[in-house]
Amino acid sequence: MRNQQKHYINGEWTESTGSETIDVINPATEEVMGKISSGTEEDLDKAVKAARAAFPTFSRSTKEERIQWLEKIVQGYEARKEELIDVMTDELGAPLSVSEEIHYHMGLGHFKQAIESLSDFSFSEDRGGHTLLKESIGVSGLITPWNFPTNQVSTKIASAIAAGSPVVLKPASKTPFAAVILAEVIDEAGLPKGAFNLVNGSGSVIGNGISSHPDIDFVSFTGSGSVGETIMKKAAETKKKVALELGGKSPIIVLDDADVEDAAKTALSNIMTNTGQVCSAGTRVFIPQSMKESFEKKIVELLPTFPVGDPRKEGIATGPLVSEDQWDTVQSYIEKGEKEATLLVGGTGKPEGLKTGYYAKPTIFTDVSNDSVIAQEEIFGPVSTIITYENLEDAIEMANDTVYGLAGFVIGKDSELLSHVASSIKAGRIVINNAETDFNGPFGGYKQSGIGREWGDFGIEEYLEIKSVHGMPTS
Ligand code: NAP
């Protein structure tokens, strides 16, 4: 049982001013696996004051100092590897292999990338008629979701440190313990007091407080569209900059020369990885009409290669959903889908033999119309939709017929067509034939998938203000 009744404020673990706590549930056992204190506005205010006090020195720290801090964080993060993997399996329900290969590595990747990006980053540029200076934006408030406990937190912290922006972090209360470990790692990295602060608690108190706090200059939020909207409205009161990483309903376009097995594996891994709780997951699969039968057959054949079950058991690919609420939401979408389309595999209820835990049946619908609810709304679970097309331009048009624009995937062989589809999908990130992730590739959405970009050098830019100096002395 984990217990964290303190917040990390001004370089110290500090008692909460409130006495309320929040239970953290292990989604595989449905049992309480830990408790955190539910922070108060007073706790938040202390953290913001500490960050504000750190700003003058932290924002003027040198590139070399920031690289040293980031290197120490990398060392500390690597030293806590086993514990990070263990805690994410408990709080999120991610299978041990997923906690290691995806969650642990993504968190680490962002810190390493920040070091690399910062090494080449120029905070000043002579542009002929003026000199451009890039300066820390001020105090940043970071609000993160539960689905990637290290990835979401690390990309924001790494970019903020690289930019010299002191932060106040509020991690998701469903998965707070990976962030607590990260705070312990940062504590040992020797950052100036107040440069990093963590206040645990609910979105309605701490998240809301961050959005409206007059001494916070920038809010970087990852989460749902509805909360993003609330944050923008609150932030408008103090005219602060807001970056939003929101939801998605990403298309996978399968070309007619694609290998059917590659296409089916891609469609399945998009909903089975992290139990489909991935903002960029490809959940609308556009396949040529001529491939429909063979594709559906492959999906049914390959589904058992992604076993669902106890995340601590060897060989398990997919664990439970994060919470009972999330399970209910997914069930209601499956019920809708049963009325709107043809069920190829899965359905409502729990998979056989998995009564305890928020497990859902991997569910794939076919004969789906792109304007149906299950093809338009983000489900955030192991649910996919198959949509057929006769000609590629129709597929592209349907792929773009969504309010979202976070990501897109293309599977096939013809280079010209692959490039054509990649440049035609209106989304911030396109992955061709399951290419490897580059941590310097900007991440963020078009349309209602968000505002701004994270990761690598573009991520650092978010935490900077631009100043043009005219008449800068040259010596
Ligand atoms: P969420 O409900 O929006 O919560 C995200 C964070 O916001 C949590 O820390 C939450 O706190 C906090 N929050 C809740 N109400 C708030 C308020 N009024 N003001 C400020 N903060 C508030 O999202 P989620 O359910 O955790 O995550 C799932 C969503 O995130 C999906 O829509 C997914 O697509 C999106 N997502 C997007 C990306 C991306 O990069 N684009 C990545 C991952 C997830 P508590 O929950 O602790 O109360």
XYZ file of C-alpha atoms and ligand atoms in Angstrom:
523
model
C 0.000 0.000 0.000
C 1.480 3.333 -1.085
C 0.861 6.497 0.819
C 1.800 10.069 -0.094
C 0.222 12.633 2.188
C 2.702 15.344 1.267
C 3.213 17.635 -1.696
C 6.604 18.571 -3.111
C 6.878 22.335 -2.633
C 9.956 24.583 -2.668
C 12.371 21.645 -2.678
C 10.749 19.788 0.233
C 8.045 17.223 0.893
C 5.481 19.383 2.667
C 2.423 18.404 4.733
C -0.873 19.180 3.047
C -2.916 21.956 4.630
C -5.998 19.764 4.188
C -6.814 16.410 5.699
C -8.768 14.812 2.865
C -7.295 11.943 0.893
C -7.976 10.296 -2.453
C -7.924 6.501 -2.851
C -5.974 5.114 -5.788
C -7.486 1.903 -7.140
C -5.631 -0.981 -8.767
C -7.864 -1.653 -11.801
C -6.868 -5.311 -11.998
C -7.878 -6.122 -8.417
C -10.394 -3.304 -7.794
C -8.620 -2.791 -4.456
C -7.174 0.400 -2.999
C -3.438 0.329 -3.783
C -2.592 3.686 -2.231
C -3.696 7.065 -0.949
C -2.662 10.594 -1.790
C -3.595 13.785 -0.075
C -6.206 15.873 -1.794
C -4.409 19.210 -2.095
C -6.057 22.508 -1.252
C -5.959 25.934 -2.862
C -3.585 26.950 -0.081
C -1.180 24.129 -1.025
C -1.340 25.245 -4.650
C -0.728 28.838 -3.705
C 2.396 27.886 -1.726
C 3.694 25.946 -4.737
C 3.039 28.851 -7.112
C 4.809 31.274 -4.752
C 7.819 28.929 -4.624
C 7.896 28.670 -8.417
C 7.553 32.444 -8.785
C 10.441 32.975 -6.353
C 12.583 30.518 -8.323
C 11.882 32.226 -11.637
C 14.564 34.979 -11.631
C 17.436 32.547 -11.121
C 16.036 29.451 -12.834
C 15.126 31.388 -15.988
C 18.686 32.722 -16.162
C 20.368 29.359 -15.621
C 22.751 28.365 -18.395
C 22.219 25.686 -20.984
C 25.023 23.691 -19.373
C 23.343 23.807 -15.944
C 20.023 22.668 -17.400
C 21.721 19.829 -19.282
C 23.406 18.727 -16.045
C 20.069 18.677 -14.193
C 18.457 16.715 -16.999
C 21.353 14.244 -17.025
C 20.957 13.700 -13.278
C 17.240 13.111 -13.790
C 18.023 10.509 -16.475
C 20.376 8.727 -14.051
C 17.852 8.844 -11.213
C 15.018 7.696 -13.485
C 17.079 4.744 -14.706
C 17.961 3.844 -11.115
C 14.234 3.636 -10.233
C 13.336 1.539 -13.294
C 11.921 -1.508 -11.495
C 9.834 0.596 -9.130
C 8.422 2.732 -11.935
C 7.400 -0.366 -13.894
C 5.860 -1.933 -10.814
C 3.871 1.150 -9.827
C 2.460 1.742 -13.319
C 1.287 -1.844 -13.456
C -0.506 -1.316 -10.139
C -2.033 2.115 -10.736
C -2.817 1.876 -14.451
C -3.185 -1.874 -14.925
C -0.587 -1.925 -17.698
C 0.957 -5.370 -18.273
C 4.523 -5.496 -16.929
C 5.948 -5.658 -20.464
C 3.916 -2.575 -21.495
C 4.964 -0.696 -18.352
C 8.569 -1.374 -19.294
C 8.629 -1.218 -23.091
C 6.232 1.676 -23.515
C 5.665 3.680 -20.332
C 9.131 3.483 -18.770
C 10.905 4.019 -22.091
C 8.747 6.922 -23.234
C 9.323 8.779 -19.970
C 13.056 8.256 -20.297
C 13.031 9.131 -24.000
C 11.710 12.637 -23.354
C 14.434 13.494 -20.832
C 17.140 12.170 -23.155
C 15.635 14.018 -26.101
C 15.466 17.264 -24.121
C 19.218 17.000 -23.484
C 19.861 16.469 -27.194
C 17.475 19.215 -28.312
C 18.829 21.658 -25.756
C 22.423 21.040 -26.848
C 21.566 22.363 -30.326
C 19.024 24.964 -29.192
C 19.674 28.630 -29.796
C 18.083 31.111 -27.383
C 19.298 34.078 -29.403
C 19.435 34.672 -33.123
C 20.676 37.561 -35.258
C 17.985 38.175 -37.887
C 19.562 41.117 -39.688
C 17.278 43.986 -38.685
C 16.808 42.680 -35.149
C 18.003 40.125 -32.643
C 15.564 37.465 -31.536
C 15.691 36.357 -27.905
C 13.840 33.329 -26.586
C 13.159 33.682 -22.865
C 11.461 31.482 -20.297
C 7.700 32.055 -20.375
C 7.438 32.300 -16.577
C 5.727 29.862 -14.216
C 4.077 26.896 -15.926
C 1.182 24.844 -14.580
C 1.173 21.246 -15.815
C -1.982 19.113 -15.725
C -1.691 15.507 -16.888
C -4.005 12.526 -17.568
C -3.798 8.973 -16.271
C -3.237 7.009 -19.468
C 0.545 7.534 -19.755
C 1.725 8.284 -16.208
C 5.400 8.875 -17.083
C 5.204 9.947 -20.729
C 2.832 12.873 -20.217
C 4.580 14.169 -17.130
C 8.121 13.718 -18.489
C 7.604 15.488 -21.797
C 6.258 18.564 -20.004
C 8.874 18.636 -17.220
C 11.795 17.979 -19.580
C 10.761 20.825 -21.916
C 10.116 23.213 -19.016
C 13.540 22.540 -17.466
C 15.188 22.962 -20.870
C 13.443 26.338 -21.214
C 14.156 27.462 -17.630
C 10.496 27.619 -16.641
C 9.630 26.718 -13.011
C 6.637 24.383 -12.812
C 3.736 23.306 -10.659
C 2.599 19.818 -11.645
C -0.781 18.243 -10.908
C -0.722 14.604 -12.003
C -3.926 12.611 -12.589
C -5.316 11.448 -9.252
C -6.017 7.986 -10.716
C -2.298 7.402 -11.403
C -0.268 9.724 -9.173
C 2.492 7.444 -7.910
C 4.753 7.347 -10.978
C 4.817 11.163 -10.765
C 5.669 10.950 -7.053
C 8.686 8.755 -7.908
C 9.657 11.245 -10.599
C 9.465 14.055 -8.026
C 11.825 12.077 -5.779
C 14.209 11.690 -8.722
C 14.033 15.434 -9.452
C 14.600 16.187 -5.758
C 17.917 14.362 -5.990
C 18.907 16.094 -9.238
C 19.631 19.326 -7.327
C 17.393 21.790 -9.183
C 17.082 25.193 -7.499
C 14.398 25.225 -4.775
C 10.982 25.977 -6.227
C 11.904 25.141 -9.840
C 9.813 21.969 -9.614
C 6.702 21.577 -7.452
C 4.100 18.826 -7.302
C 0.670 19.234 -5.758
C -1.579 16.186 -5.749
C -5.327 16.493 -5.730
C -8.458 16.703 -7.805
C -8.925 18.469 -11.103
C -11.767 20.499 -9.681
C -9.545 22.048 -6.981
C -5.900 21.920 -8.094
C -6.466 21.753 -11.867
C -8.993 24.534 -11.722
C -6.725 26.538 -9.420
C -3.815 26.233 -11.867
C -5.970 27.452 -14.767
C -7.126 30.562 -12.937
C -4.075 31.412 -10.810
C -2.883 34.948 -11.631
C 0.760 34.013 -10.987
C 0.817 31.147 -13.472
C 1.795 32.315 -16.950
C 1.249 29.182 -19.001
C -0.880 26.043 -18.639
C 0.133 22.880 -20.446
C -2.749 20.435 -20.296
C -3.196 16.913 -21.614
C -6.594 15.309 -21.252
C -10.152 15.398 -22.486
C -11.676 18.024 -24.749
C -14.300 19.034 -22.201
C -11.744 19.754 -19.477
C -9.564 21.499 -22.090
C -12.465 23.808 -22.838
C -12.947 24.608 -19.126
C -9.236 25.337 -18.768
C -9.263 27.729 -21.734
C -12.214 29.606 -20.286
C -10.606 29.870 -16.839
C -7.234 30.841 -18.311
C -8.884 33.600 -20.341
C -9.554 35.517 -17.116
C -5.828 36.140 -16.662
C -5.000 35.990 -20.405
C -2.502 33.176 -19.914
C -1.177 31.036 -22.711
C -2.682 27.560 -22.916
C -1.384 24.450 -24.705
C -3.844 21.595 -25.074
C -3.171 17.975 -26.003
C -6.634 16.500 -26.357
C -8.416 13.497 -27.792
C -8.493 11.810 -31.157
C -10.242 9.386 -33.478
C -7.355 8.639 -35.753
C -7.672 6.896 -39.119
C -5.627 3.962 -40.373
C -5.706 3.994 -44.178
C -4.837 0.627 -45.678
C -3.750 0.848 -49.324
C -4.848 -1.863 -51.741
C -1.262 -3.133 -52.122
C -0.860 -3.592 -48.333
C -0.042 -6.933 -46.790
C -3.286 -8.022 -45.109
C -1.466 -9.412 -42.096
C 0.477 -6.151 -41.546
C -2.767 -4.205 -41.790
C -4.623 -6.461 -39.339
C -1.717 -6.403 -36.856
C -1.635 -2.611 -37.023
C -5.382 -2.330 -36.455
C -5.198 -4.695 -33.483
C -2.126 -3.223 -31.827
C -3.770 0.219 -32.000
C -6.602 -0.901 -29.735
C -4.815 -3.535 -27.643
C -1.817 -1.420 -26.625
C -2.597 0.250 -23.282
C -6.100 -1.265 -23.606
C -6.876 1.285 -26.319
C -6.467 4.140 -23.835
C -4.232 6.028 -26.229
C -5.158 9.489 -27.502
C -3.521 8.889 -30.884
C -4.876 5.332 -31.362
C -6.006 4.458 -34.895
C -9.605 3.388 -34.296
C -11.135 3.950 -37.730
C -9.658 1.439 -40.157
C -10.266 2.275 -43.815
C -9.770 -0.789 -46.004
C -10.392 -1.320 -49.723
C -13.739 -3.058 -50.296
C -11.867 -5.842 -52.124
C -9.844 -6.613 -48.982
C -12.798 -6.722 -46.571
C -13.205 -10.481 -46.321
C -9.509 -11.357 -46.005
C -8.928 -8.495 -43.536
C -11.788 -9.525 -41.259
C -10.571 -13.120 -41.337
C -7.060 -12.025 -40.327
C -8.411 -9.889 -37.486
C -10.295 -12.855 -36.025
C -7.269 -15.122 -36.523
C -4.760 -12.702 -34.934
C -6.827 -11.438 -32.005
C -5.751 -14.303 -29.686
C -2.127 -13.210 -30.162
C -3.023 -10.245 -27.910
C -4.070 -12.046 -24.716
C -6.137 -10.046 -22.230
C -5.669 -10.664 -18.511
C -3.822 -10.084 -15.259
C -1.175 -7.437 -15.999
C 1.276 -9.226 -13.692
C 1.068 -12.474 -15.640
C 3.742 -13.285 -18.206
C 2.615 -13.079 -21.836
C -0.355 -10.782 -21.249
C -0.636 -8.023 -23.885
C -3.666 -6.127 -22.628
C -4.754 -5.349 -19.087
C -7.952 -3.873 -17.662
C -9.339 -0.402 -18.311
C -8.217 2.146 -15.730
C -11.462 2.470 -13.747
C -15.042 1.392 -13.349
C -16.190 4.673 -14.959
C -14.032 4.013 -17.982
C -15.407 0.455 -18.173
C -18.993 1.798 -18.104
C -18.211 4.329 -20.839
C -16.701 1.672 -23.083
C -19.673 -0.654 -22.491
C -22.137 2.056 -23.483
C -20.257 2.653 -26.746
C -20.252 -1.097 -27.487
C -24.015 -1.135 -26.915
C -24.393 1.783 -29.363
C -22.145 0.001 -31.849
C -24.292 -3.137 -31.721
C -27.180 -1.017 -33.011
C -25.143 0.926 -35.584
C -22.923 -1.720 -37.184
C -22.040 -5.424 -37.404
C -20.138 -6.957 -34.508
C -17.119 -8.846 -35.860
C -15.599 -9.831 -32.483
C -16.151 -8.970 -28.809
C -19.240 -7.301 -27.416
C -20.455 -6.116 -24.036
C -19.465 -7.657 -20.706
C -16.210 -9.012 -19.377
C -13.976 -11.550 -21.133
C -14.416 -15.121 -19.924
C -12.680 -15.907 -16.639
C -12.029 -12.249 -15.747
C -14.766 -11.336 -13.280
C -12.645 -9.120 -11.019
C -10.948 -6.141 -12.636
C -12.165 -3.624 -15.196
C -11.555 -5.882 -18.178
C -13.389 -5.266 -21.447
C -13.719 -7.580 -24.433
C -11.644 -6.428 -27.420
C -14.406 -5.400 -29.795
C -14.302 -4.750 -33.517
C -17.219 -3.549 -35.584
C -17.485 -3.889 -39.325
C -19.858 -2.413 -41.952
C -19.377 0.831 -40.054
C -20.535 4.132 -41.478
C -18.087 6.992 -40.926
C -20.858 9.211 -39.590
C -21.970 6.780 -36.876
C -21.330 7.571 -33.206
C -18.760 4.776 -32.807
C -16.779 6.165 -35.764
C -16.928 9.786 -34.636
C -16.516 9.772 -30.852
C -13.415 8.856 -28.903
C -14.132 5.599 -27.013
C -10.757 5.204 -25.245
C -10.911 1.437 -24.948
C -10.199 -1.716 -26.987
C -12.788 -0.916 -29.653
C -12.214 -0.430 -33.370
C -14.302 0.211 -36.467
C -13.797 -1.100 -39.998
C -14.943 1.175 -42.817
C -14.600 0.120 -46.446
C -13.771 2.330 -49.404
C -13.897 1.993 -53.184
C -11.433 4.701 -54.093
C -8.554 6.191 -52.121
C -9.712 9.805 -52.386
C -12.982 8.786 -50.685
C -11.006 7.152 -47.890
C -8.977 10.340 -47.384
C -12.131 12.437 -47.354
C -13.742 10.155 -44.745
C -10.520 10.083 -42.708
C -10.646 13.877 -42.504
C -14.362 13.980 -41.785
C -13.919 14.254 -38.001
C -13.560 17.032 -35.451
C -10.227 15.496 -34.441
C -6.781 15.643 -36.032
C -4.258 14.126 -33.665
C -2.716 11.317 -35.723
C -3.061 9.112 -38.788
C -1.579 5.830 -39.980
C -0.940 4.483 -43.488
C -0.139 0.902 -44.422
C 0.927 -0.097 -47.934
C 3.769 -0.330 -50.450
C 3.441 2.304 -53.170
C 5.774 5.155 -52.099
C 3.906 7.847 -54.006
C 0.564 6.848 -52.532
C 2.011 6.555 -49.017
C 3.368 10.117 -49.273
C 0.147 11.366 -50.839
C -1.967 9.963 -47.994
C 0.484 11.239 -45.350
C 0.276 14.765 -46.696
C -3.515 14.611 -47.182
C -4.554 13.541 -43.669
C -5.218 16.605 -41.544
C -3.461 15.577 -38.353
C -0.345 16.464 -36.387
C 1.399 13.098 -36.600
C 1.379 10.519 -39.385
C 2.979 7.089 -39.039
C 3.763 5.162 -42.236
C 4.074 1.377 -42.006
C 4.544 1.460 -38.227
C 7.740 3.514 -38.413
C 9.645 3.870 -35.147
C 8.906 6.789 -32.797
C 11.302 9.725 -33.002
C 11.208 11.662 -29.732
C 12.145 14.822 -31.600
C 9.046 14.586 -33.814
C 6.495 17.153 -32.585
C 3.344 15.715 -30.994
C 0.040 17.552 -31.029
C -3.207 17.967 -32.844
C -4.990 19.805 -35.615
C -8.600 20.908 -35.106
C -10.222 19.843 -31.791
C -7.277 17.593 -30.910
C -5.478 20.512 -29.402
C -3.340 23.591 -29.534
C 0.461 23.537 -29.552
C 3.098 20.840 -29.776
C 5.104 18.781 -27.301
C 8.278 16.648 -27.586
C 11.789 17.718 -28.644
C 12.663 21.207 -29.807
C 9.046 22.177 -30.577
C 8.171 21.149 -27.017
C 10.831 23.507 -25.612
C 9.484 26.387 -27.742
C 6.126 26.148 -25.904
C 7.779 27.243 -22.649
C 9.443 30.297 -24.213
C 8.453 33.854 -25.001
C 9.807 35.562 -28.100
C 11.435 38.983 -27.824
C 12.717 41.046 -30.732
C 15.493 43.486 -29.842
C 16.133 46.276 -32.304
C 19.512 47.972 -32.140
C 21.245 45.304 -30.061
C 24.887 46.377 -29.519
C 27.142 44.007 -31.427
C 30.089 43.926 -29.027
P -9.457 14.437 -18.032
O -10.620 13.969 -17.298
O -9.589 15.623 -18.922
O -8.324 14.704 -16.926
C -7.044 15.139 -17.254
C -6.467 15.910 -16.095
O -7.239 17.101 -15.898
C -6.501 15.146 -14.775
O -5.340 15.454 -14.040
C -7.741 15.722 -14.101
O -7.739 15.642 -12.695
C -7.653 17.178 -14.543
N -8.907 17.922 -14.463
C -10.170 17.444 -14.313
N -11.052 18.464 -14.224
C -10.344 19.617 -14.318
C -10.678 21.006 -14.315
N -11.932 21.427 -14.185
N -9.680 21.904 -14.451
C -8.409 21.515 -14.601
N -8.013 20.219 -14.594
C -8.974 19.270 -14.475
O -8.813 13.331 -18.971
P -8.457 11.839 -18.572
O -9.714 11.089 -18.438
O -7.482 11.844 -17.456
O -7.650 11.379 -19.879
C -8.286 10.913 -21.004
C -8.352 11.978 -22.081
O -7.077 12.539 -22.306
C -8.774 11.418 -23.412
O -9.708 12.267 -24.025
C -7.490 11.395 -24.222
O -7.647 11.437 -25.599
C -6.782 12.577 -23.694
N -5.346 12.443 -23.905
C -4.743 13.208 -24.862
C -3.398 13.083 -25.105
C -2.693 13.918 -26.132
O -1.484 14.019 -26.072
N -3.388 14.515 -27.064
C -2.657 12.181 -24.383
C -3.293 11.412 -23.425
C -4.653 11.561 -23.185
P -8.304 14.385 -11.872
O -8.717 13.356 -12.850
O -7.160 13.984 -11.036
O -9.446 14.914 -11.048
